[in-house]
Amino acid sequence: MIITISHQKGGVGKSTLAYNIALELARKNNVEVIDLDVQQTVTAYNQIREEMGQTPLPVHIFTMAEELENYFESMDDETIVIVDSGGFDSSLNRFAILVSDFIITPVSSEFTEILGLQKYESILRELSEQSGVSIVTNVVLNKTNPNQKKFDEVNAFINSSKHFSLMDSMMRRRVDFANSVAYGFSVRELDKKSESTKELKEFVKEIKRKVGINDKKKD
Ligand SMILES: Nc1ncnc2c1ncn2[C@@H]1O[C@H](COP(=O)(O)OP(=O)(O)OP(=O)(O)O)[C@@H](O)[C@H]1O
Ligand SMILES: [Mg+2]
């Protein structure tokens, strides 16, 4: 099972969500992470995690599509792979999109996000034409103002494209995401009762339902 967090636009929360989704799924499943970002954010978070005495995630760094291809060919069916793709367009990031079972694209609710999504949509259109399969990414609103209720403009744009499917869950802007990094924690590990934890749990529940993940380990 390959789940890729992808958007060619930088700073939308790919690494943050990839890391939190991976740690949440790793509670009950075999999870591995692939870091395709040149900044290696997830790798750095995971190193802090190890230094703080927590069990780190298995994180792999690949810089060539061939290495990624070999890795996917040898992985077993039980493993869930979370790919953090870089915030830029490249053949490696495109390859990850093509082989994924589920793609997640974080965007904020600001109107300017539509410009970034338009560019991303053109990449998905191109890849769909090349592969003959209509590629759909699951768009999640991230870093939204905790008090904002209406997201009409960005939602209308997302709903108007056959390459985007709007997720029901939403990740609000919460300081816990930055604060948890100092420990290499997910937001749930930082505070299991916080709003960010509730939102993360709902989000991962939706991912599991849509991808068809049944937890391997029970409580
Ligand atoms: N839901 C959230 N609430 C608050 N801050 C967030 C949230 N999601 C992400 N952030 C913050 O936004 C910043 C950018 O996030 P992140 O590094 O995950 O983005 P990215 O898409 O991976 O960027 P790049 O394209 O450069 O790799 C970070 O400082 C992160 O802590
Ligand atoms: Mg990143």
Coordinates of N, CA and C in Angstrom, one line a residue, residues 4-197:
T4 N 0.9 8.6 -1.0 CA 1.9 9.7 -1.2 C 1.2 11.1 -0.8
I5 N 2.0 11.8 -0.1 CA 1.6 13.2 0.2 C 2.3 14.1 -0.8
S6 N 1.5 14.7 -1.7 CA 2.1 15.4 -2.8 C 1.5 16.7 -3.2
H7 N 2.3 17.7 -3.5 CA 1.9 18.9 -4.1 C 3.2 19.6 -4.5
Q8 N 3.2 20.2 -5.7 CA 4.5 20.8 -6.1 C 4.7 22.1 -5.4
K9 N 3.6 22.6 -4.7 CA 3.8 23.9 -4.0 C 4.5 23.6 -2.6
G10 N 5.4 24.5 -2.3 CA 6.1 24.3 -1.0 C 5.3 24.8 0.2
G11 N 5.6 24.3 1.4 CA 5.1 24.9 2.6 C 3.7 24.6 3.0
V12 N 3.0 23.7 2.3 CA 1.6 23.5 2.5 C 1.3 22.5 3.6
G13 N 2.4 21.8 4.1 CA 2.2 20.8 5.2 C 2.4 19.4 4.8
K14 N 3.0 19.1 3.7 CA 3.2 17.7 3.3 C 4.0 16.9 4.3
S15 N 5.2 17.5 4.7 CA 6.1 16.7 5.6 C 5.4 16.6 7.0
T16 N 4.8 17.6 7.4 CA 4.1 17.6 8.7 C 3.0 16.5 8.8
L17 N 2.2 16.5 7.7 CA 1.1 15.5 7.7 C 1.7 14.1 7.4
A18 N 2.7 14.0 6.6 CA 3.3 12.7 6.3 C 3.8 12.1 7.6
Y19 N 4.5 12.8 8.4 CA 5.1 12.4 9.6 C 4.0 12.0 10.6
N20 N 3.0 12.8 10.8 CA 1.9 12.5 11.7 C 1.0 11.3 11.3
I21 N 0.8 11.2 10.0 CA 0.0 10.1 9.4 C 0.8 8.8 9.7
A22 N 2.1 8.9 9.4 CA 2.9 7.7 9.5 C 2.9 7.2 10.9
L23 N 3.1 8.1 11.9 CA 3.2 7.7 13.3 C 1.8 7.2 13.8
E24 N 0.8 7.8 13.3 CA -0.6 7.3 13.7 C -0.9 5.9 13.1
L25 N -0.5 5.7 11.9 CA -0.8 4.4 11.3 C 0.2 3.3 11.9
A26 N 1.4 3.7 12.3 CA 2.4 2.8 12.8 C 2.0 2.2 14.2
R27 N 1.0 2.8 14.8 CA 0.5 2.3 16.1 C 0.0 0.8 15.9
K28 N -0.6 0.6 14.7 CA -1.2 -0.7 14.5 C -0.9 -1.4 13.2
N29 N 0.1 -0.8 12.5 CA 0.5 -1.4 11.2 C 2.0 -1.3 11.0
N30 N 2.5 -2.1 10.0 CA 3.9 -1.9 9.6 C 4.0 -0.7 8.7
V31 N 4.7 0.3 9.1 CA 4.8 1.5 8.3 C 6.2 1.8 7.9
E32 N 6.5 2.2 6.7 CA 7.8 2.7 6.3 C 7.6 4.1 5.6
V33 N 8.6 4.9 5.7 CA 8.4 6.3 5.1 C 9.5 6.4 4.0
I34 N 9.1 7.1 2.9 CA 10.1 7.4 1.9 C 10.1 8.9 1.8
D35 N 11.3 9.4 2.0 CA 11.6 10.9 2.0 C 12.1 11.3 0.6
L36 N 11.3 11.9 -0.2 CA 11.8 12.4 -1.5 C 12.2 13.8 -1.6
D37 N 12.1 14.5 -0.4 CA 12.3 15.9 -0.4 C 13.8 16.2 -0.2
V38 N 14.3 17.1 -1.0 CA 15.7 17.4 -0.8 C 16.0 18.0 0.5
Q39 N 15.1 18.7 1.1 CA 15.3 19.2 2.5 C 15.3 18.2 3.6
Q40 N 14.8 17.0 3.3 CA 14.7 15.8 4.2 C 14.2 16.2 5.6
T41 N 13.0 16.8 5.5 CA 12.3 17.3 6.7 C 11.9 16.1 7.6
V42 N 11.3 15.1 7.0 CA 10.8 14.0 7.8 C 12.0 13.2 8.4
T43 N 13.1 13.1 7.6 CA 14.3 12.4 8.1 C 14.8 13.1 9.3
A44 N 14.8 14.5 9.3 CA 15.3 15.3 10.4 C 14.4 15.1 11.6
Y45 N 13.0 15.1 11.4 CA 12.1 14.9 12.6 C 12.3 13.6 13.2
N46 N 12.6 12.6 12.3 CA 12.7 11.2 12.8 C 14.1 11.0 13.6
Q47 N 15.1 11.8 13.2 CA 16.4 11.8 13.9 C 16.2 12.4 15.3
I48 N 15.4 13.5 15.4 CA 15.1 14.1 16.7 C 14.4 13.0 17.5
R49 N 13.5 12.3 16.9 CA 12.7 11.3 17.6 C 13.6 10.2 18.3
E50 N 14.6 9.8 17.5 CA 15.6 8.8 17.9 C 16.4 9.4 19.1
E51 N 16.9 10.6 18.9 CA 17.7 11.3 19.9 C 16.9 11.4 21.2
M52 N 15.6 11.6 21.1 CA 14.8 11.7 22.3 C 14.4 10.4 23.0
G53 N 14.9 9.3 22.4 CA 14.7 8.0 23.0 C 13.5 7.3 22.6
Q54 N 12.8 7.8 21.5 CA 11.6 7.1 21.0 C 12.0 6.2 19.8
T55 N 11.2 5.2 19.6 CA 11.4 4.3 18.5 C 11.2 5.0 17.2
P56 N 12.3 5.1 16.4 CA 12.1 5.9 15.1 C 11.3 5.1 14.1
L57 N 10.9 5.8 13.1 CA 10.2 5.1 11.9 C 11.3 4.7 10.9
P58 N 11.1 3.6 10.2 CA 12.0 3.3 9.1 C 11.9 4.3 8.0
V59 N 12.9 5.2 7.8 CA 12.8 6.2 6.7 C 13.8 5.9 5.7
H60 N 13.4 5.9 4.4 CA 14.4 5.7 3.3 C 14.4 7.0 2.5
I61 N 15.6 7.3 2.0 CA 15.8 8.4 1.2 C 16.2 7.9 -0.2
F62 N 15.5 8.4 -1.2 CA 15.8 8.0 -2.6 C 15.9 9.2 -3.5
T63 N 16.9 9.2 -4.4 CA 17.0 10.4 -5.2 C 16.8 10.1 -6.7
M64 N 16.6 8.7 -7.0 CA 16.4 8.3 -8.4 C 15.2 7.4 -8.5
A65 N 14.5 7.6 -9.6 CA 13.2 6.8 -9.8 C 13.5 5.3 -9.8
E66 N 14.7 4.9 -10.3 CA 15.1 3.5 -10.4 C 15.2 2.9 -9.0
E67 N 15.7 3.6 -8.0 CA 15.9 3.1 -6.6 C 14.5 3.0 -6.0
L68 N 13.6 3.9 -6.3 CA 12.3 3.9 -5.8 C 11.5 2.7 -6.4
E69 N 11.7 2.5 -7.7 CA 11.0 1.4 -8.4 C 11.5 0.0 -7.7
N70 N 12.8 -0.1 -7.5 CA 13.3 -1.3 -6.9 C 12.7 -1.6 -5.5
Y71 N 12.6 -0.5 -4.8 CA 12.1 -0.6 -3.4 C 10.6 -1.1 -3.4
F72 N 9.8 -0.5 -4.3 CA 8.4 -0.8 -4.4 C 8.3 -2.3 -4.9
E73 N 9.1 -2.7 -5.8 CA 9.0 -4.1 -6.2 C 9.3 -5.1 -5.1
S74 N 10.2 -4.8 -4.2 CA 10.6 -5.7 -3.2 C 9.7 -5.6 -1.9
M75 N 8.9 -4.6 -1.8 CA 8.1 -4.4 -0.5 C 7.0 -5.5 -0.4
D76 N 6.7 -5.8 0.8 CA 5.6 -6.8 1.0 C 4.2 -6.2 1.1
D77 N 3.2 -7.0 1.0 CA 1.8 -6.5 0.9 C 1.3 -5.9 2.3
E78 N 2.0 -6.3 3.3 CA 1.5 -5.9 4.7 C 2.0 -4.5 5.0
T79 N 3.0 -4.0 4.3 CA 3.6 -2.7 4.6 C 2.8 -1.5 4.0
I80 N 2.6 -0.5 4.9 CA 2.1 0.7 4.3 C 3.2 1.7 4.2
V81 N 3.4 2.2 3.0 CA 4.5 3.1 2.7 C 3.9 4.5 2.6
I82 N 4.5 5.4 3.4 CA 4.0 6.8 3.3 C 5.2 7.6 2.6
V83 N 4.8 8.2 1.4 CA 5.8 8.9 0.7 C 5.7 10.5 0.9
D84 N 6.7 11.1 1.4 CA 6.7 12.6 1.5 C 7.4 13.1 0.2
S85 N 6.6 13.6 -0.7 CA 7.2 14.1 -2.0 C 7.7 15.5 -1.8
G86 N 8.6 15.9 -2.6 CA 9.2 17.2 -2.4 C 8.2 18.3 -3.0
G87 N 8.4 19.5 -2.5 CA 7.5 20.6 -2.9 C 8.0 21.2 -4.2
F88 N 8.2 20.4 -5.3 CA 8.6 20.8 -6.6 C 8.3 19.7 -7.6
D89 N 8.3 20.1 -8.8 CA 7.9 19.1 -9.9 C 9.2 18.4 -10.3
S90 N 9.2 17.1 -10.3 CA 10.4 16.3 -10.8 C 9.9 14.9 -11.2
S91 N 10.8 14.2 -12.0 CA 10.4 12.9 -12.4 C 10.2 12.0 -11.3
L92 N 11.0 12.1 -10.2 CA 10.9 11.3 -9.0 C 9.5 11.5 -8.4
N93 N 9.1 12.7 -8.2 CA 7.8 13.0 -7.6 C 6.7 12.6 -8.5
R94 N 6.8 12.7 -9.8 CA 5.8 12.2 -10.7 C 5.7 10.7 -10.7
F95 N 6.8 10.0 -10.6 CA 6.8 8.6 -10.5 C 6.0 8.1 -9.2
A96 N 6.2 8.8 -8.1 CA 5.5 8.5 -6.9 C 4.0 8.6 -7.1
I97 N 3.6 9.7 -7.7 CA 2.2 9.9 -8.0 C 1.6 8.7 -8.8
L98 N 2.3 8.3 -9.8 CA 1.9 7.3 -10.7 C 1.7 5.9 -10.1
V99 N 2.5 5.6 -9.1 CA 2.5 4.2 -8.5 C 1.7 4.2 -7.2
S100 N 1.2 5.3 -6.8 CA 0.5 5.4 -5.5 C -0.9 4.8 -5.5
D101 N -1.3 4.2 -4.4 CA -2.7 3.7 -4.3 C -3.6 4.9 -3.8
F102 N -3.0 5.8 -3.1 CA -3.8 7.0 -2.6 C -2.9 8.2 -2.5
I103 N -3.4 9.3 -3.0 CA -2.6 10.5 -3.0 C -3.3 11.6 -2.2
I104 N -2.6 12.3 -1.4 CA -3.1 13.3 -0.5 C -2.4 14.6 -0.8
T105 N -3.2 15.7 -1.0 CA -2.6 17.0 -1.3 C -3.2 18.0 -0.3
P106 N -2.3 18.5 0.6 CA -2.7 19.5 1.5 C -2.7 20.9 0.9
V107 N -3.7 21.7 1.2 CA -3.8 23.1 0.8 C -4.4 23.9 1.9
S108 N -4.0 25.2 1.9 CA -4.7 26.0 2.9 C -5.9 26.6 2.3
S109 N -6.7 27.3 3.0 CA -8.0 27.8 2.5 C -7.9 29.2 1.8
E110 N -6.7 29.7 1.7 CA -6.6 31.1 1.1 C -6.8 31.0 -0.4
F111 N -7.4 32.1 -0.9 CA -7.7 32.1 -2.3 C -6.5 31.9 -3.2
T112 N -5.3 32.4 -2.8 CA -4.1 32.2 -3.6 C -3.7 30.8 -3.7
E113 N -4.2 29.9 -2.9 CA -3.9 28.5 -3.0 C -4.4 27.9 -4.3
I114 N -5.4 28.5 -4.9 CA -6.0 28.1 -6.1 C -5.0 28.1 -7.3
L115 N -4.1 29.1 -7.2 CA -3.0 29.2 -8.2 C -2.1 28.0 -8.2
G116 N -1.7 27.6 -7.0 CA -0.9 26.4 -6.8 C -1.6 25.2 -7.2
L117 N -2.9 25.1 -6.9 CA -3.6 23.9 -7.3 C -3.8 23.8 -8.8
Q118 N -3.9 25.0 -9.5 CA -4.1 25.0 -11.0 C -2.8 24.4 -11.6
K119 N -1.7 24.7 -11.1 CA -0.4 24.2 -11.6 C -0.4 22.7 -11.4
Y120 N -0.8 22.3 -10.1 CA -0.7 20.9 -9.8 C -1.7 20.1 -10.7
E121 N -2.8 20.7 -10.9 CA -3.8 20.0 -11.8 C -3.3 19.8 -13.2
S122 N -2.5 20.7 -13.7 CA -1.9 20.5 -15.0 C -0.9 19.4 -15.0
I123 N -0.2 19.2 -13.9 CA 0.7 18.0 -13.8 C -0.1 16.7 -13.8
L124 N -1.2 16.7 -13.0 CA -2.0 15.5 -12.9 C -2.7 15.2 -14.3
R125 N -3.1 16.3 -15.0 CA -3.7 16.1 -16.3 C -2.7 15.4 -17.3
E126 N -1.5 15.9 -17.2 CA -0.4 15.4 -18.1 C -0.1 13.9 -17.8
L127 N 0.0 13.7 -16.5 CA 0.3 12.3 -16.1 C -0.8 11.3 -16.4
S128 N -2.1 11.8 -16.3 CA -3.3 11.0 -16.7 C -3.2 10.7 -18.2
E129 N -2.9 11.7 -19.0 CA -2.8 11.5 -20.4 C -1.8 10.5 -20.8
Q130 N -0.6 10.6 -20.1 CA 0.5 9.7 -20.4 C 0.2 8.2 -20.0
S131 N -0.5 8.1 -18.8 CA -0.7 6.7 -18.3 C -2.0 6.1 -18.7
G132 N -2.9 7.0 -19.2 CA -4.2 6.4 -19.6 C -5.1 6.2 -18.5
V133 N -4.7 6.6 -17.3 CA -5.6 6.5 -16.1 C -5.8 7.9 -15.5
S134 N -7.1 8.2 -15.2 CA -7.4 9.5 -14.7 C -7.0 9.6 -13.2
I135 N -5.9 10.4 -12.9 CA -5.4 10.4 -11.6 C -6.1 11.4 -10.7
V136 N -6.5 10.9 -9.5 CA -7.3 11.8 -8.6 C -6.5 11.9 -7.3
T137 N -6.3 13.1 -6.8 CA -5.7 13.3 -5.5 C -6.8 13.8 -4.5
N138 N -6.6 13.4 -3.3 CA -7.5 13.7 -2.2 C -7.0 15.0 -1.5
V139 N -7.7 16.0 -1.7 CA -7.3 17.3 -1.2 C -7.8 17.5 0.2
V140 N -6.9 17.9 1.1 CA -7.2 18.1 2.5 C -6.9 19.6 2.8
L141 N -7.9 20.3 3.4 CA -7.6 21.7 3.8 C -6.8 21.6 5.1
N142 N -5.6 22.3 5.1 CA -4.7 22.2 6.2 C -4.3 23.6 6.6
K143 N -4.0 23.8 7.9 CA -3.6 25.1 8.5 C -4.8 26.1 8.3
T144 N -6.0 25.6 8.4 CA -7.1 26.6 8.3 C -7.3 27.3 9.6
N145 N -7.8 28.5 9.6 CA -8.0 29.3 10.8 C -9.0 28.5 11.7
P146 N -8.7 28.3 12.9 CA -9.6 27.5 13.8 C -11.0 28.0 13.9
N147 N -11.2 29.3 13.6 CA -12.6 29.9 13.7 C -13.3 29.9 12.3
Q148 N -12.6 29.7 11.3 CA -13.2 29.8 9.9 C -14.2 28.7 9.7
K149 N -15.4 29.1 9.2 CA -16.4 28.0 8.9 C -16.7 27.8 7.4
K150 N -16.5 28.9 6.6 CA -16.8 28.8 5.2 C -15.6 28.8 4.3
F151 N -15.6 27.9 3.4 CA -14.4 27.7 2.5 C -14.9 27.7 1.1
D152 N -15.9 28.5 0.8 CA -16.6 28.4 -0.5 C -15.7 28.4 -1.8
E153 N -14.8 29.4 -1.8 CA -14.1 29.6 -3.1 C -13.1 28.5 -3.3
V154 N -12.3 28.1 -2.3 CA -11.4 27.0 -2.6 C -12.1 25.7 -2.7
N155 N -13.2 25.5 -2.0 CA -14.0 24.2 -2.2 C -14.6 24.1 -3.6
A156 N -15.1 25.3 -4.1 CA -15.7 25.3 -5.4 C -14.7 24.9 -6.4
F157 N -13.5 25.4 -6.3 CA -12.4 25.1 -7.2 C -12.1 23.6 -7.2
I158 N -11.9 23.1 -6.0 CA -11.5 21.7 -5.8 C -12.6 20.8 -6.4
N159 N -13.9 21.2 -6.2 CA -15.0 20.4 -6.7 C -15.2 20.5 -8.2
S160 N -14.6 21.5 -8.8 CA -14.8 21.7 -10.2 C -13.8 20.8 -11.0
S161 N -12.8 20.2 -10.4 CA -11.8 19.5 -11.2 C -12.0 18.0 -11.0
K162 N -11.9 17.2 -12.0 CA -12.1 15.8 -12.0 C -10.8 15.1 -11.4
H163 N -9.7 15.9 -11.2 CA -8.5 15.4 -10.6 C -8.4 15.6 -9.1
F164 N -9.4 16.3 -8.6 CA -9.4 16.6 -7.1 C -10.6 16.0 -6.5
S165 N -10.4 15.4 -5.3 CA -11.5 14.9 -4.5 C -11.3 15.5 -3.1
L166 N -12.3 16.3 -2.6 CA -12.1 17.0 -1.3 C -12.4 16.1 -0.2
M167 N -11.4 16.0 0.7 CA -11.6 15.1 1.9 C -12.6 15.7 2.9
D168 N -13.3 14.9 3.6 CA -14.3 15.4 4.6 C -13.5 16.0 5.8
S169 N -12.4 15.4 6.2 CA -11.6 15.9 7.3 C -10.9 17.2 7.0
M170 N -10.6 18.0 8.0 CA -9.8 19.2 7.8 C -8.8 19.3 9.0
M171 N -7.6 19.8 8.6 CA -6.6 20.0 9.7 C -6.5 21.5 9.9
R172 N -6.9 21.9 11.1 CA -6.8 23.3 11.5 C -5.4 23.7 11.8
R173 N -5.2 25.0 11.8 CA -3.9 25.5 12.2 C -3.7 25.4 13.8
R174 N -2.8 24.6 14.2 CA -2.6 24.3 15.6 C -1.1 24.3 15.9
V175 N -0.7 25.0 17.0 CA 0.7 25.2 17.4 C 1.3 23.8 17.7
D176 N 0.5 22.8 18.1 CA 1.0 21.5 18.4 C 1.9 20.9 17.3
F177 N 1.6 21.2 16.1 CA 2.4 20.6 15.0 C 3.9 21.1 15.1
A178 N 4.1 22.3 15.4 CA 5.5 22.8 15.5 C 6.0 22.4 16.9
N179 N 5.2 22.4 17.9 CA 5.7 22.1 19.3 C 6.1 20.6 19.4
S180 N 5.4 19.7 18.7 CA 5.7 18.3 18.8 C 7.0 17.9 18.2
V181 N 7.5 18.7 17.2 CA 8.7 18.4 16.5 C 9.9 18.3 17.4
A182 N 10.0 19.2 18.4 CA 11.1 19.2 19.3 C 11.4 17.9 20.0
Y183 N 10.3 17.1 20.1 CA 10.4 15.7 20.7 C 10.4 14.6 19.7
G184 N 10.2 15.0 18.4 CA 10.1 14.0 17.4 C 8.8 13.2 17.5
F185 N 7.8 13.9 18.2 CA 6.5 13.3 18.5 C 5.5 13.6 17.3
S186 N 4.4 12.8 17.3 CA 3.2 13.2 16.5 C 2.5 14.1 17.5
V187 N 1.4 14.8 17.0 CA 0.6 15.6 17.9 C -0.1 14.8 18.9
R188 N -0.4 13.5 18.6 CA -1.1 12.7 19.5 C -0.1 12.3 20.7
E189 N 1.1 12.1 20.3 CA 2.1 11.8 21.4 C 2.4 13.0 22.3
L190 N 2.2 14.2 21.7 CA 2.4 15.4 22.5 C 1.3 15.6 23.5
D191 N 0.1 15.4 23.1 CA -1.1 15.6 23.9 C -2.3 14.8 23.3
K192 N -2.6 13.7 24.0 CA -3.6 12.8 23.4 C -5.0 13.3 23.4
K193 N -5.2 14.4 24.2 CA -6.6 15.0 24.2 C -6.7 16.3 23.5
S194 N -5.7 16.7 22.7 CA -5.8 18.0 22.1 C -6.7 18.0 20.9
E195 N -7.0 19.3 20.4 CA -7.9 19.4 19.2 C -7.1 18.8 18.0
S196 N -5.8 19.1 18.0 CA -5.0 18.6 16.8 C -5.1 17.1 16.8
T197 N -5.0 16.4 17.9 CA -5.1 15.0 18.0 C -6.4 14.5 17.5

